[in-house]
mmCIF file of C-alpha atoms in Angstrom:
data_model
loop_
_atom_site.group_PDB
_atom_site.id
_atom_site.type_symbol
_atom_site.label_atom_id
_atom_site.label_comp_id
_atom_site.label_asym_id
_atom_site.label_seq_id
_atom_site.Cartn_x
_atom_site.Cartn_y
_atom_site.Cartn_z
ATOM 1 C CA MET A 24 29.926 -34.332 24.055
ATOM 2 C CA ASN A 25 27.790 -33.091 26.906
ATOM 3 C CA LEU A 26 24.467 -33.023 26.133
ATOM 4 C CA LYS A 27 23.144 -31.387 29.509
ATOM 5 C CA GLN A 28 20.785 -28.510 28.662
ATOM 6 C CA ARG A 29 21.561 -24.875 30.654
ATOM 7 C CA LYS A 30 17.511 -24.869 31.471
ATOM 8 C CA TRP A 31 18.870 -22.036 34.136
ATOM 9 C CA LEU A 32 20.870 -20.026 30.775
ATOM 10 C CA VAL A 33 17.299 -20.520 29.463
ATOM 11 C CA GLU A 34 15.453 -19.584 32.215
ATOM 12 C CA ILE A 35 17.303 -16.162 33.071
ATOM 13 C CA ARG A 36 17.153 -15.744 29.179
ATOM 14 C CA GLU A 37 13.512 -15.971 29.226
ATOM 15 C CA GLY A 38 13.188 -13.909 32.271
ATOM 16 C CA LYS A 39 14.658 -11.284 30.404
ATOM 17 C CA LYS A 40 12.693 -11.411 27.463
ATOM 18 C CA TYR A 41 15.251 -11.660 25.011
ATOM 19 C CA THR A 42 15.490 -14.280 21.688
ATOM 20 C CA GLN A 43 17.841 -16.191 21.389
ATOM 21 C CA ALA A 44 18.910 -14.741 18.108
ATOM 22 C CA GLN A 45 18.699 -10.563 20.392
ATOM 23 C CA VAL A 46 21.337 -12.420 22.838
ATOM 24 C CA ALA A 47 23.640 -13.422 20.215
ATOM 25 C CA ALA A 48 23.605 -10.288 18.347
ATOM 26 C CA ALA A 49 24.553 -8.209 21.536
ATOM 27 C CA VAL A 50 27.261 -10.728 22.134
ATOM 28 C CA ASN A 51 28.739 -10.800 18.391
ATOM 29 C CA ILE A 52 28.271 -14.289 17.534
ATOM 30 C CA GLN A 53 25.871 -16.810 15.683
ATOM 31 C CA ARG A 54 22.524 -17.618 16.760
ATOM 32 C CA ALA A 55 23.583 -21.354 16.304
ATOM 33 C CA TYR A 56 26.135 -21.065 18.650
ATOM 34 C CA TYR A 57 24.232 -19.469 21.146
ATOM 35 C CA THR A 58 21.656 -22.143 20.286
ATOM 36 C CA GLN A 59 24.489 -24.931 20.824
ATOM 37 C CA ILE A 60 25.703 -22.944 24.150
ATOM 38 C CA GLU A 61 22.068 -22.981 26.235
ATOM 39 C CA ASN A 62 21.439 -26.919 24.727
ATOM 40 C CA GLY A 63 25.084 -27.792 26.596
ATOM 41 C CA VAL A 64 26.237 -29.009 23.649
ATOM 42 C CA ARG A 65 29.292 -26.722 23.613
ATOM 43 C CA THR A 66 30.767 -24.771 26.364
ATOM 44 C CA PRO A 67 31.653 -21.172 25.631
ATOM 45 C CA SER A 68 35.222 -19.590 25.916
ATOM 46 C CA VAL A 69 36.067 -17.204 29.016
ATOM 47 C CA PRO A 70 35.639 -13.912 26.976
ATOM 48 C CA VAL A 71 31.866 -15.352 25.350
ATOM 49 C CA ALA A 72 30.989 -16.713 28.734
ATOM 50 C CA GLN A 73 31.493 -13.177 30.188
ATOM 51 C CA LYS A 74 29.669 -11.023 27.466
ATOM 52 C CA ILE A 75 26.508 -13.520 27.855
ATOM 53 C CA ALA A 76 26.700 -12.917 31.351
ATOM 54 C CA ALA A 77 26.862 -9.079 31.131
ATOM 55 C CA THR A 78 23.968 -9.148 28.533
ATOM 56 C CA LEU A 79 21.715 -10.988 30.730
ATOM 57 C CA GLN A 80 23.223 -10.067 34.348
ATOM 58 C CA PHE A 81 24.601 -13.112 35.649
ATOM 59 C CA ASP A 82 28.038 -14.161 36.969
ATOM 60 C CA TRP A 83 29.855 -15.850 34.148
ATOM 61 C CA THR A 84 31.672 -18.547 35.992
ATOM 62 C CA ARG A 85 28.614 -20.321 36.476
ATOM 63 C CA PHE A 86 29.225 -21.654 33.027
ATOM 64 C CA PHE A 87 32.059 -23.041 34.648
ATOM 65 C CA ASP A 88 30.815 -24.568 38.092
ATOM 66 C CA GLU A 89 28.614 -27.032 35.859
ATOM 67 C CA LYS A 90 29.132 -30.728 37.485
#
């Protein structure tokens, strides 16, 4: 299990003044799942990564560039 929090994702979301619930609703996923993505517990599927990235306006491949 990867417990590396995605601080970059939190910073982008907060910079756009979105709550976790708002992003989750826009992407059509549960807030708990989105929280797990932010906390590094889960890695999103490609379609979910693309939707999150489109909502928050960043390159979706960033999820998969993590080391």
